[in-house]
Amino acid sequence: MFSTARRLVPIADRVLVRKTAGGIFLPDANARKMNEAEVIAVGPGAKDDAGALIPMDVAVGDVVLLPEYGATPVTIGDDELHLLRGSDILGKFEG
């Protein structure tokens, strides 16, 4: 289903995700809408000042929590995806 998307390899600490049907909405006026997404592709990671690779905190298949804003929408074929930095991901679901 995502064969085209899997050919897109994010660079540095970028992560390609597909938003899922689930999600959380906080009704408070100051709260932001949060979104669940499945990780489709992951870059190799950023490099530190010494040039060593900093490993990514997420892997393909992880379900993660994203803020409402901050991801770049990407359309590949019929797939509506989003690209963002790994550090923008708020957390990942386990279990």
C-alpha positions as CSV (number, residue, x, y, z in Angstrom):
1,M,0.0,0.0,0.0
2,F,2.8,2.4,0.8
3,S,5.4,1.1,-1.7
4,T,5.8,4.5,-3.2
5,A,6.2,6.2,0.2
6,R,8.7,3.6,1.3
7,R,10.9,4.7,-1.6
8,L,11.1,8.2,-0.2
9,V,14.0,8.1,2.3
10,P,13.9,11.0,4.8
11,I,17.2,12.7,5.3
12,A,18.9,13.5,8.7
13,D,16.4,13.4,11.5
14,R,13.2,13.6,9.4
15,V,10.3,11.1,9.8
16,L,7.6,10.4,7.3
17,V,4.2,9.5,8.9
18,R,0.7,8.7,7.9
19,K,-2.0,10.0,10.3
20,T,-4.3,7.4,11.7
21,A,-8.0,7.6,12.3
22,G,-7.4,7.8,16.1
23,G,-6.5,10.9,17.9
24,I,-7.1,12.9,21.0
25,F,-8.8,16.3,21.3
26,L,-8.4,18.3,24.4
27,P,-11.5,20.6,24.7
28,D,-9.8,23.3,26.7
29,A,-9.6,26.5,24.6
30,N,-5.8,26.7,25.1
31,A,-5.2,23.1,24.3
32,R,-4.0,21.9,20.9
33,K,-5.4,19.0,18.9
34,M,-3.1,16.0,19.1
35,N,-2.8,13.4,16.3
36,E,-1.8,9.8,16.1
37,A,0.3,8.7,13.2
38,E,2.1,5.6,11.9
39,V,5.8,6.0,11.1
40,I,6.3,5.1,7.4
41,A,10.0,5.9,6.9
42,V,12.8,7.2,9.1
43,G,16.0,9.1,8.2
44,P,19.3,7.9,9.6
45,G,19.4,10.6,12.3
46,A,21.1,13.9,12.8
47,K,24.8,14.3,13.5
48,D,26.3,15.8,16.7
49,D,29.1,18.4,16.7
50,A,31.7,15.6,16.4
51,G,30.0,14.1,13.4
52,A,28.7,11.0,15.2
53,L,25.2,9.9,14.2
54,I,22.5,10.4,16.8
55,P,20.1,7.4,16.6
56,M,16.4,8.0,16.0
57,D,13.9,7.4,18.8
58,V,11.3,5.9,16.4
59,A,11.2,3.1,13.8
60,V,9.0,2.2,10.9
61,G,5.7,0.9,12.2
62,D,5.7,2.8,15.5
63,V,2.5,4.7,16.3
64,V,3.4,8.2,17.5
65,L,1.8,11.3,18.9
66,L,2.1,14.6,16.9
67,P,1.0,18.1,17.6
68,E,-1.6,19.6,15.3
69,Y,0.9,21.9,13.6
70,G,4.5,21.6,12.5
71,A,4.5,18.7,9.9
72,T,4.9,19.3,6.2
73,P,2.1,17.7,4.2
74,V,3.3,15.4,1.5
75,T,1.2,13.7,-1.2
76,I,2.7,10.6,-2.9
77,G,0.4,8.9,-5.3
78,D,-2.9,8.5,-3.3
79,D,-1.1,8.7,0.0
80,E,-1.5,11.7,2.2
81,L,1.6,11.8,4.5
82,H,3.4,14.2,6.7
83,L,7.2,14.9,7.1
84,L,8.6,16.3,10.3
85,R,11.7,16.2,12.5
86,G,12.0,13.4,14.9
87,S,12.3,15.9,17.8
88,D,8.8,17.2,16.9
89,I,7.3,13.8,17.8
90,L,5.8,14.1,21.3
91,G,5.8,10.4,22.1
92,K,5.1,6.9,20.9
93,F,2.5,4.4,21.9
94,E,3.6,1.0,23.3
95,G,1.6,-2.2,23.5
